[in-house]
């Protein structure tokens, strides 16, 4: 325990955690407090007091309080809760003391852009000129292992979802969006450790992960998952994330080959989805608004147009990951070959 030395040489104990102030600095606002403290004490004893304990009141620094917060202080809690502050009961906007404010984005026709997860410059028109029958023939042991791994993953999905392709697509996208993120993060850390460029592969893989996530956001508008399907996502995502992380650390060429075969299976699943739409087993509903803006589809587009765009994306991801695996098989690193940025 710390002790303070008074003017008469005595030692005054100080409780830990409490701040003490010398009376030499308390001349203005603290004078009445000193008078009250020493009113009932003899003058000699009062002269021995050289330190007083500050009242246990905590203050927030004014520099950390925004102008909007200061302006809102006079209003009551009832007004804030009811949203009456600001007039009209409208929801208060987000303000920033640091000068950061969301920019207002509009479409080409001048209407307000309503999506916060992506902007107009992130949208594109899907390239549908793809070879759906393209397949990488497994030649090496790792290739065969990668193909068998993907086939083993597909088997339980066929049993669980059967022909509910909307829910199947959601489950597929929760898995397909993981490899690009994992590989991108690992390459990012590798680039930092080695002080070297990545050849654009970090951005390309993260771009792939974001594209797969947008597939999921789209199908969420078409088919609502049940509670046990959501629970299944937790389990599958936890297992697949850690398995792919370990696999990529051990052998990137094997990991990319797995994704290449996984995308081939995705193409097959979406082709079956289109067949069900064409024969009327699944209603060809209007395309969700998020799909119209993300793929720049015409206003009268339907679910079939969305599935065509998604299938084209999966074909492009197939090509990119098989290409990445081939680079490793030829004894090179990804940074030695320019990444196919923007190749959806």
mmCIF file of C-alpha atoms in Angstrom:
data_model
loop_
_atom_site.group_PDB
_atom_site.id
_atom_site.type_symbol
_atom_site.label_atom_id
_atom_site.label_comp_id
_atom_site.label_asym_id
_atom_site.label_seq_id
_atom_site.Cartn_x
_atom_site.Cartn_y
_atom_site.Cartn_z
ATOM 1 C CA UNK A 1 0.000 0.000 0.000
ATOM 2 C CA UNK A 2 1.287 3.419 -0.961
ATOM 3 C CA UNK A 3 1.634 6.176 1.622
ATOM 4 C CA UNK A 4 1.823 9.960 1.115
ATOM 5 C CA UNK A 5 4.049 12.273 3.192
ATOM 6 C CA UNK A 6 2.372 15.274 4.770
ATOM 7 C CA UNK A 7 3.856 18.688 5.460
ATOM 8 C CA UNK A 8 4.597 17.778 9.082
ATOM 9 C CA UNK A 9 6.464 14.620 8.063
ATOM 10 C CA UNK A 10 3.610 12.242 8.886
ATOM 11 C CA UNK A 11 2.618 9.421 6.521
ATOM 12 C CA UNK A 12 -0.930 9.253 5.264
ATOM 13 C CA UNK A 13 -2.118 5.871 3.934
ATOM 14 C CA UNK A 14 -3.620 5.834 0.443
ATOM 15 C CA UNK A 15 -6.101 3.188 -0.635
ATOM 16 C CA UNK A 16 -5.106 1.552 -3.929
ATOM 17 C CA UNK A 17 -7.099 2.583 -6.945
ATOM 18 C CA UNK A 18 -8.049 6.044 -5.633
ATOM 19 C CA UNK A 19 -6.462 9.187 -7.005
ATOM 20 C CA UNK A 20 -5.097 11.741 -4.497
ATOM 21 C CA UNK A 21 -4.694 15.455 -5.149
ATOM 22 C CA UNK A 22 -2.394 17.832 -3.322
ATOM 23 C CA UNK A 23 -3.983 20.800 -1.593
ATOM 24 C CA UNK A 24 -1.440 23.051 -3.219
ATOM 25 C CA UNK A 25 -3.310 22.782 -6.505
ATOM 26 C CA UNK A 26 -6.807 23.076 -5.059
ATOM 27 C CA UNK A 27 -7.224 26.837 -4.982
ATOM 28 C CA UNK A 28 -10.275 27.469 -7.074
ATOM 29 C CA UNK A 29 -13.207 25.116 -7.177
ATOM 30 C CA UNK A 30 -11.726 22.879 -4.433
ATOM 31 C CA UNK A 31 -11.490 25.645 -1.784
ATOM 32 C CA UNK A 32 -15.062 25.143 -0.470
ATOM 33 C CA UNK A 33 -14.392 21.428 -0.244
ATOM 34 C CA UNK A 34 -11.276 22.018 1.865
ATOM 35 C CA UNK A 35 -13.213 24.364 4.098
ATOM 36 C CA UNK A 36 -15.864 21.714 4.680
ATOM 37 C CA UNK A 37 -13.268 19.038 5.372
ATOM 38 C CA UNK A 38 -11.394 21.134 7.967
ATOM 39 C CA UNK A 39 -14.309 22.973 9.547
ATOM 40 C CA UNK A 40 -14.530 20.696 12.594
ATOM 41 C CA UNK A 41 -10.804 20.076 12.980
ATOM 42 C CA UNK A 42 -8.232 22.085 14.974
ATOM 43 C CA UNK A 43 -6.096 24.421 12.887
ATOM 44 C CA UNK A 44 -2.956 22.404 13.608
ATOM 45 C CA UNK A 45 -4.567 19.254 12.400
ATOM 46 C CA UNK A 46 -5.919 21.025 9.369
ATOM 47 C CA UNK A 47 -2.448 22.238 8.464
ATOM 48 C CA UNK A 48 -1.245 18.629 8.546
ATOM 49 C CA UNK A 49 -3.619 17.631 5.781
ATOM 50 C CA UNK A 50 -1.740 17.954 2.544
ATOM 51 C CA UNK A 51 -3.672 15.404 0.431
ATOM 52 C CA UNK A 52 -7.391 14.896 -0.060
ATOM 53 C CA UNK A 53 -9.225 12.130 -1.800
ATOM 54 C CA UNK A 54 -11.133 13.133 -4.935
ATOM 55 C CA UNK A 55 -14.836 12.224 -5.087
ATOM 56 C CA UNK A 56 -15.377 8.834 -6.756
ATOM 57 C CA UNK A 57 -16.975 10.249 -9.894
ATOM 58 C CA UNK A 58 -15.884 9.140 -13.334
ATOM 59 C CA UNK A 59 -15.905 11.594 -16.215
ATOM 60 C CA UNK A 60 -15.757 10.921 -19.917
ATOM 61 C CA UNK A 61 -13.339 13.001 -21.894
ATOM 62 C CA UNK A 62 -15.146 15.602 -23.982
ATOM 63 C CA UNK A 63 -12.859 14.835 -26.914
ATOM 64 C CA UNK A 64 -14.441 11.388 -27.295
ATOM 65 C CA UNK A 65 -18.001 12.705 -27.473
ATOM 66 C CA UNK A 66 -19.312 13.662 -30.888
ATOM 67 C CA UNK A 67 -21.197 16.848 -31.582
ATOM 68 C CA UNK A 68 -24.313 14.818 -32.298
ATOM 69 C CA UNK A 69 -24.034 13.140 -28.915
ATOM 70 C CA UNK A 70 -23.655 16.503 -27.193
ATOM 71 C CA UNK A 71 -26.691 17.844 -29.008
ATOM 72 C CA UNK A 72 -28.705 14.810 -27.993
ATOM 73 C CA UNK A 73 -27.957 15.188 -24.271
ATOM 74 C CA UNK A 74 -30.877 17.491 -23.343
ATOM 75 C CA UNK A 75 -33.412 15.048 -24.776
ATOM 76 C CA UNK A 76 -35.040 12.573 -22.463
ATOM 77 C CA UNK A 77 -34.709 8.801 -22.732
ATOM 78 C CA UNK A 78 -38.373 8.575 -23.677
ATOM 79 C CA UNK A 79 -37.808 10.817 -26.676
ATOM 80 C CA UNK A 80 -34.852 8.761 -27.833
ATOM 81 C CA UNK A 81 -36.710 5.497 -27.421
ATOM 82 C CA UNK A 82 -39.742 6.722 -29.339
ATOM 83 C CA UNK A 83 -37.597 8.161 -32.142
ATOM 84 C CA UNK A 84 -39.145 11.620 -31.754
ATOM 85 C CA UNK A 85 -35.731 13.264 -31.766
ATOM 86 C CA UNK A 86 -35.158 14.572 -35.259
ATOM 87 C CA UNK A 87 -38.847 15.040 -35.981
ATOM 88 C CA UNK A 88 -41.532 12.913 -37.506
ATOM 89 C CA UNK A 89 -40.614 9.738 -35.632
ATOM 90 C CA UNK A 90 -38.109 8.834 -38.336
ATOM 91 C CA UNK A 91 -35.213 6.523 -37.606
ATOM 92 C CA UNK A 92 -32.051 8.367 -36.693
ATOM 93 C CA UNK A 93 -29.209 8.053 -39.144
ATOM 94 C CA UNK A 94 -25.731 6.789 -38.258
ATOM 95 C CA UNK A 95 -23.342 9.631 -37.480
ATOM 96 C CA UNK A 96 -19.589 9.502 -37.129
ATOM 97 C CA UNK A 97 -17.367 11.712 -35.008
ATOM 98 C CA UNK A 98 -14.447 10.667 -37.204
ATOM 99 C CA UNK A 99 -15.825 12.186 -40.380
ATOM 100 C CA UNK A 100 -16.767 8.875 -41.996
ATOM 101 C CA UNK A 101 -20.187 8.832 -43.605
ATOM 102 C CA UNK A 102 -21.797 6.385 -46.053
ATOM 103 C CA UNK A 103 -21.692 7.713 -49.582
ATOM 104 C CA UNK A 104 -24.940 7.965 -51.494
ATOM 105 C CA UNK A 105 -24.817 5.797 -54.602
ATOM 106 C CA UNK A 106 -27.307 5.898 -57.452
ATOM 107 C CA UNK A 107 -27.986 3.769 -60.495
ATOM 108 C CA UNK A 108 -27.563 4.965 -64.052
ATOM 109 C CA UNK A 109 -31.222 5.999 -64.142
ATOM 110 C CA UNK A 110 -30.760 8.160 -61.040
ATOM 111 C CA UNK A 111 -32.610 5.909 -58.583
ATOM 112 C CA UNK A 112 -30.994 5.189 -55.238
ATOM 113 C CA UNK A 113 -28.806 2.093 -54.925
ATOM 114 C CA UNK A 114 -30.270 0.044 -52.067
ATOM 115 C CA UNK A 115 -27.666 -2.698 -51.625
ATOM 116 C CA UNK A 116 -24.998 -2.168 -48.989
ATOM 117 C CA UNK A 117 -23.071 -5.428 -49.478
ATOM 118 C CA UNK A 118 -22.062 -4.605 -53.044
ATOM 119 C CA UNK A 119 -21.925 -1.515 -55.257
ATOM 120 C CA UNK A 120 -22.680 -0.891 -58.958
ATOM 121 C CA UNK A 121 -19.018 -1.269 -59.870
ATOM 122 C CA UNK A 122 -19.073 -4.799 -58.410
ATOM 123 C CA UNK A 123 -21.812 -5.935 -60.796
ATOM 124 C CA UNK A 124 -21.291 -7.559 -64.184
ATOM 125 C CA UNK A 125 -22.998 -9.422 -66.988
ATOM 126 C CA UNK A 126 -22.329 -13.127 -66.727
ATOM 127 C CA UNK A 127 -20.488 -14.758 -69.618
ATOM 128 C CA UNK A 128 -22.671 -17.750 -70.526
ATOM 129 C CA UNK A 129 -20.392 -19.050 -73.273
ATOM 130 C CA UNK A 130 -18.961 -21.917 -71.226
ATOM 131 C CA UNK A 131 -18.081 -25.533 -71.883
ATOM 132 C CA UNK A 132 -20.284 -27.500 -69.503
ATOM 133 C CA UNK A 133 -18.703 -30.852 -70.386
ATOM 134 C CA UNK A 134 -15.170 -29.756 -69.600
ATOM 135 C CA UNK A 135 -13.558 -32.209 -67.168
ATOM 136 C CA UNK A 136 -10.097 -32.728 -65.749
ATOM 137 C CA UNK A 137 -9.210 -36.393 -66.075
ATOM 138 C CA UNK A 138 -7.518 -37.557 -62.867
ATOM 139 C CA UNK A 139 -4.064 -38.903 -63.686
ATOM 140 C CA UNK A 140 -2.047 -38.677 -60.492
ATOM 141 C CA UNK A 141 -2.770 -40.138 -57.068
ATOM 142 C CA UNK A 142 -3.657 -36.712 -55.658
ATOM 143 C CA UNK A 143 -6.065 -36.055 -58.513
ATOM 144 C CA UNK A 144 -7.840 -39.353 -57.924
ATOM 145 C CA UNK A 145 -7.965 -38.671 -54.185
ATOM 146 C CA UNK A 146 -9.422 -35.208 -54.820
ATOM 147 C CA UNK A 147 -12.127 -36.609 -57.104
ATOM 148 C CA UNK A 148 -13.070 -39.347 -54.640
ATOM 149 C CA UNK A 149 -13.218 -36.799 -51.841
ATOM 150 C CA UNK A 150 -15.708 -34.672 -53.765
ATOM 151 C CA UNK A 151 -17.802 -37.707 -54.750
ATOM 152 C CA UNK A 152 -17.938 -38.727 -51.097
ATOM 153 C CA UNK A 153 -19.173 -35.235 -50.183
ATOM 154 C CA UNK A 154 -21.889 -35.373 -52.833
ATOM 155 C CA UNK A 155 -23.352 -38.699 -51.705
ATOM 156 C CA UNK A 156 -24.897 -37.491 -48.396
ATOM 157 C CA UNK A 157 -26.138 -34.322 -50.121
ATOM 158 C CA UNK A 158 -28.051 -36.424 -52.670
ATOM 159 C CA UNK A 159 -29.716 -38.377 -49.870
ATOM 160 C CA UNK A 160 -30.542 -35.369 -47.705
ATOM 161 C CA UNK A 161 -31.777 -32.851 -50.311
ATOM 162 C CA UNK A 162 -32.862 -35.178 -53.144
ATOM 163 C CA UNK A 163 -34.612 -32.858 -55.656
ATOM 164 C CA UNK A 164 -35.007 -29.817 -53.425
ATOM 165 C CA UNK A 165 -32.519 -27.908 -55.540
ATOM 166 C CA UNK A 166 -33.163 -24.541 -53.947
ATOM 167 C CA UNK A 167 -32.082 -25.748 -50.507
ATOM 168 C CA UNK A 168 -29.344 -27.835 -52.110
ATOM 169 C CA UNK A 169 -27.974 -24.715 -53.795
ATOM 170 C CA UNK A 170 -27.885 -22.865 -50.483
ATOM 171 C CA UNK A 171 -25.976 -25.680 -48.805
ATOM 172 C CA UNK A 172 -23.611 -25.911 -51.753
ATOM 173 C CA UNK A 173 -22.822 -22.193 -51.635
ATOM 174 C CA UNK A 174 -22.121 -22.213 -47.887
ATOM 175 C CA UNK A 175 -19.357 -24.727 -48.668
ATOM 176 C CA UNK A 176 -18.194 -23.320 -52.015
ATOM 177 C CA UNK A 177 -17.538 -19.872 -50.520
ATOM 178 C CA UNK A 178 -14.954 -21.240 -48.067
ATOM 179 C CA UNK A 179 -11.981 -22.320 -50.266
ATOM 180 C CA UNK A 180 -11.410 -18.936 -51.884
ATOM 181 C CA UNK A 181 -11.354 -17.187 -48.526
ATOM 182 C CA UNK A 182 -9.066 -19.754 -46.893
ATOM 183 C CA UNK A 183 -6.627 -19.814 -49.822
ATOM 184 C CA UNK A 184 -6.679 -16.020 -50.109
ATOM 185 C CA UNK A 185 -5.864 -15.548 -46.423
ATOM 186 C CA UNK A 186 -3.046 -18.102 -46.514
ATOM 187 C CA UNK A 187 -1.545 -16.491 -49.619
ATOM 188 C CA UNK A 188 -1.923 -13.103 -47.968
ATOM 189 C CA UNK A 189 0.069 -14.255 -44.926
ATOM 190 C CA UNK A 190 2.648 -15.896 -47.196
ATOM 191 C CA UNK A 191 3.071 -12.674 -49.148
ATOM 192 C CA UNK A 192 3.647 -10.761 -45.909
ATOM 193 C CA UNK A 193 6.162 -13.282 -44.594
ATOM 194 C CA UNK A 194 8.167 -13.401 -47.804
ATOM 195 C CA UNK A 195 7.863 -9.732 -48.774
ATOM 196 C CA UNK A 196 6.704 -10.681 -52.256
ATOM 197 C CA UNK A 197 3.787 -10.048 -54.599
ATOM 198 C CA UNK A 198 1.069 -12.636 -55.106
ATOM 199 C CA UNK A 199 0.559 -12.193 -58.841
ATOM 200 C CA UNK A 200 -2.993 -11.028 -58.148
ATOM 201 C CA UNK A 201 -4.051 -14.413 -56.766
ATOM 202 C CA UNK A 202 -5.050 -13.072 -53.355
ATOM 203 C CA UNK A 203 -7.579 -10.755 -54.945
ATOM 204 C CA UNK A 204 -8.749 -13.395 -57.420
ATOM 205 C CA UNK A 205 -9.446 -15.967 -54.686
ATOM 206 C CA UNK A 206 -11.183 -13.479 -52.404
ATOM 207 C CA UNK A 207 -13.189 -12.354 -55.417
ATOM 208 C CA UNK A 208 -14.246 -15.959 -55.917
ATOM 209 C CA UNK A 209 -15.311 -16.276 -52.276
ATOM 210 C CA UNK A 210 -17.383 -13.097 -52.495
ATOM 211 C CA UNK A 211 -19.018 -14.278 -55.713
ATOM 212 C CA UNK A 212 -20.025 -17.561 -54.075
ATOM 213 C CA UNK A 213 -21.406 -15.663 -51.099
ATOM 214 C CA UNK A 214 -23.548 -13.570 -53.428
ATOM 215 C CA UNK A 215 -24.948 -16.805 -54.842
ATOM 216 C CA UNK A 216 -26.050 -17.682 -51.325
ATOM 217 C CA UNK A 217 -27.591 -14.244 -50.728
ATOM 218 C CA UNK A 218 -29.554 -14.693 -53.968
ATOM 219 C CA UNK A 219 -30.913 -18.147 -53.206
ATOM 220 C CA UNK A 220 -31.878 -16.989 -49.716
ATOM 221 C CA UNK A 221 -34.536 -14.878 -51.462
ATOM 222 C CA UNK A 222 -35.858 -17.906 -53.350
ATOM 223 C CA UNK A 223 -35.828 -20.696 -50.789
ATOM 224 C CA UNK A 224 -35.941 -20.307 -47.028
ATOM 225 C CA UNK A 225 -33.894 -22.932 -45.174
ATOM 226 C CA UNK A 226 -35.474 -24.884 -42.341
ATOM 227 C CA UNK A 227 -34.023 -24.842 -38.847
ATOM 228 C CA UNK A 228 -32.328 -28.231 -39.180
ATOM 229 C CA UNK A 229 -30.807 -27.178 -42.495
ATOM 230 C CA UNK A 230 -29.325 -24.131 -40.807
ATOM 231 C CA UNK A 231 -27.960 -26.402 -38.087
ATOM 232 C CA UNK A 232 -26.452 -28.629 -40.755
ATOM 233 C CA UNK A 233 -24.673 -25.613 -42.240
ATOM 234 C CA UNK A 234 -22.928 -25.016 -38.907
ATOM 235 C CA UNK A 235 -21.679 -28.589 -38.781
ATOM 236 C CA UNK A 236 -20.647 -28.858 -42.432
ATOM 237 C CA UNK A 237 -18.974 -25.454 -42.487
ATOM 238 C CA UNK A 238 -17.009 -26.171 -39.320
ATOM 239 C CA UNK A 239 -15.707 -29.487 -40.628
ATOM 240 C CA UNK A 240 -15.004 -28.327 -44.181
ATOM 241 C CA UNK A 241 -13.279 -25.086 -43.172
ATOM 242 C CA UNK A 242 -10.756 -26.802 -40.937
ATOM 243 C CA UNK A 243 -10.264 -29.708 -43.325
ATOM 244 C CA UNK A 244 -9.620 -27.395 -46.281
ATOM 245 C CA UNK A 245 -7.304 -25.206 -44.211
ATOM 246 C CA UNK A 246 -5.203 -28.217 -43.276
ATOM 247 C CA UNK A 247 -5.328 -29.572 -46.830
ATOM 248 C CA UNK A 248 -4.156 -26.280 -48.343
ATOM 249 C CA UNK A 249 -1.275 -25.996 -45.899
ATOM 250 C CA UNK A 250 -0.138 -29.539 -46.750
ATOM 251 C CA UNK A 251 -0.714 -29.446 -50.533
ATOM 252 C CA UNK A 252 -2.115 -26.408 -52.394
ATOM 253 C CA UNK A 253 -2.265 -28.363 -55.655
ATOM 254 C CA UNK A 254 -4.492 -30.963 -54.008
ATOM 255 C CA UNK A 255 -6.683 -28.275 -52.423
ATOM 256 C CA UNK A 256 -7.238 -26.414 -55.703
ATOM 257 C CA UNK A 257 -7.969 -29.679 -57.482
ATOM 258 C CA UNK A 258 -10.633 -30.494 -54.887
ATOM 259 C CA UNK A 259 -12.304 -27.154 -55.587
ATOM 260 C CA UNK A 260 -12.076 -27.745 -59.327
ATOM 261 C CA UNK A 261 -13.943 -31.041 -58.963
ATOM 262 C CA UNK A 262 -16.343 -29.470 -56.485
ATOM 263 C CA UNK A 263 -17.249 -26.858 -59.090
ATOM 264 C CA UNK A 264 -17.783 -29.599 -61.662
ATOM 265 C CA UNK A 265 -20.327 -31.141 -59.310
ATOM 266 C CA UNK A 266 -21.915 -27.714 -58.859
ATOM 267 C CA UNK A 267 -22.349 -27.425 -62.626
ATOM 268 C CA UNK A 268 -24.063 -30.809 -62.637
ATOM 269 C CA UNK A 269 -26.384 -29.774 -59.771
ATOM 270 C CA UNK A 270 -27.396 -26.521 -61.458
ATOM 271 C CA UNK A 271 -27.967 -28.345 -64.749
ATOM 272 C CA UNK A 272 -30.407 -30.643 -62.937
ATOM 273 C CA UNK A 273 -31.953 -27.534 -61.363
ATOM 274 C CA UNK A 274 -32.577 -26.115 -64.847
ATOM 275 C CA UNK A 275 -34.181 -29.385 -65.984
ATOM 276 C CA UNK A 276 -36.632 -29.221 -63.082
ATOM 277 C CA UNK A 277 -37.456 -25.621 -63.988
ATOM 278 C CA UNK A 278 -37.996 -26.507 -67.641
ATOM 279 C CA UNK A 279 -40.347 -29.424 -66.968
ATOM 280 C CA UNK A 280 -42.387 -27.406 -64.462
ATOM 281 C CA UNK A 281 -41.437 -29.359 -61.317
ATOM 282 C CA UNK A 282 -40.077 -26.101 -59.851
ATOM 283 C CA UNK A 283 -41.925 -22.842 -60.399
ATOM 284 C CA UNK A 284 -40.000 -20.400 -62.545
ATOM 285 C CA UNK A 285 -40.613 -17.373 -60.334
ATOM 286 C CA UNK A 286 -39.393 -13.848 -61.142
ATOM 287 C CA UNK A 287 -35.738 -13.248 -60.395
ATOM 288 C CA UNK A 288 -34.990 -11.639 -57.006
ATOM 289 C CA UNK A 289 -34.139 -7.948 -57.072
ATOM 290 C CA UNK A 290 -30.633 -8.627 -55.778
ATOM 291 C CA UNK A 291 -29.975 -10.917 -58.761
ATOM 292 C CA UNK A 292 -31.219 -8.325 -61.248
ATOM 293 C CA UNK A 293 -28.719 -5.788 -59.954
ATOM 294 C CA UNK A 294 -25.767 -8.117 -59.313
ATOM 295 C CA UNK A 295 -25.778 -9.795 -62.747
ATOM 296 C CA UNK A 296 -27.257 -6.780 -64.565
ATOM 297 C CA UNK A 297 -30.189 -8.879 -65.726
ATOM 298 C CA UNK A 298 -33.201 -7.479 -67.607
ATOM 299 C CA UNK A 299 -36.203 -6.527 -65.416
ATOM 300 C CA UNK A 300 -38.294 -9.430 -66.725
ATOM 301 C CA UNK A 301 -35.703 -12.091 -65.836
ATOM 302 C CA UNK A 302 -36.764 -15.257 -64.038
ATOM 303 C CA UNK A 303 -35.229 -17.815 -61.714
ATOM 304 C CA UNK A 304 -34.018 -19.725 -64.762
ATOM 305 C CA UNK A 305 -31.907 -16.753 -65.847
ATOM 306 C CA UNK A 306 -30.433 -16.574 -62.349
ATOM 307 C CA UNK A 307 -29.500 -20.267 -62.359
ATOM 308 C CA UNK A 308 -27.862 -19.848 -65.775
ATOM 309 C CA UNK A 309 -25.717 -17.000 -64.422
ATOM 310 C CA UNK A 310 -24.789 -18.931 -61.295
ATOM 311 C CA UNK A 311 -23.865 -22.013 -63.313
ATOM 312 C CA UNK A 312 -21.633 -19.889 -65.540
ATOM 313 C CA UNK A 313 -19.869 -18.516 -62.454
ATOM 314 C CA UNK A 314 -19.263 -22.044 -61.178
ATOM 315 C CA UNK A 315 -17.769 -23.027 -64.530
ATOM 316 C CA UNK A 316 -15.369 -20.112 -64.344
ATOM 317 C CA UNK A 317 -14.364 -21.058 -60.789
ATOM 318 C CA UNK A 318 -13.781 -24.609 -62.032
ATOM 319 C CA UNK A 319 -11.376 -23.345 -64.675
ATOM 320 C CA UNK A 320 -9.521 -21.049 -62.264
ATOM 321 C CA UNK A 321 -8.929 -23.716 -59.619
ATOM 322 C CA UNK A 322 -7.867 -26.418 -62.087
ATOM 323 C CA UNK A 323 -5.516 -23.821 -63.593
ATOM 324 C CA UNK A 324 -4.090 -23.033 -60.144
ATOM 325 C CA UNK A 325 -3.541 -26.719 -59.460
ATOM 326 C CA UNK A 326 -1.800 -27.164 -62.804
ATOM 327 C CA UNK A 327 0.590 -24.339 -61.948
ATOM 328 C CA UNK A 328 1.645 -26.181 -58.794
ATOM 329 C CA UNK A 329 1.903 -29.505 -60.642
ATOM 330 C CA UNK A 330 4.348 -27.917 -63.093
ATOM 331 C CA UNK A 331 6.611 -26.902 -60.211
ATOM 332 C CA UNK A 332 5.749 -23.205 -60.174
ATOM 333 C CA UNK A 333 4.163 -20.894 -57.635
ATOM 334 C CA UNK A 334 0.899 -19.073 -58.249
ATOM 335 C CA UNK A 335 2.584 -15.667 -58.240
ATOM 336 C CA UNK A 336 4.542 -16.682 -61.343
ATOM 337 C CA UNK A 337 1.345 -16.752 -63.429
ATOM 338 C CA UNK A 338 -0.984 -13.728 -63.579
ATOM 339 C CA UNK A 339 -4.273 -14.402 -61.859
ATOM 340 C CA UNK A 340 -7.468 -14.227 -63.950
ATOM 341 C CA UNK A 341 -8.957 -11.244 -62.133
ATOM 342 C CA UNK A 342 -12.589 -10.491 -62.899
ATOM 343 C CA UNK A 343 -13.055 -13.924 -64.421
ATOM 344 C CA UNK A 344 -16.497 -14.864 -63.071
#
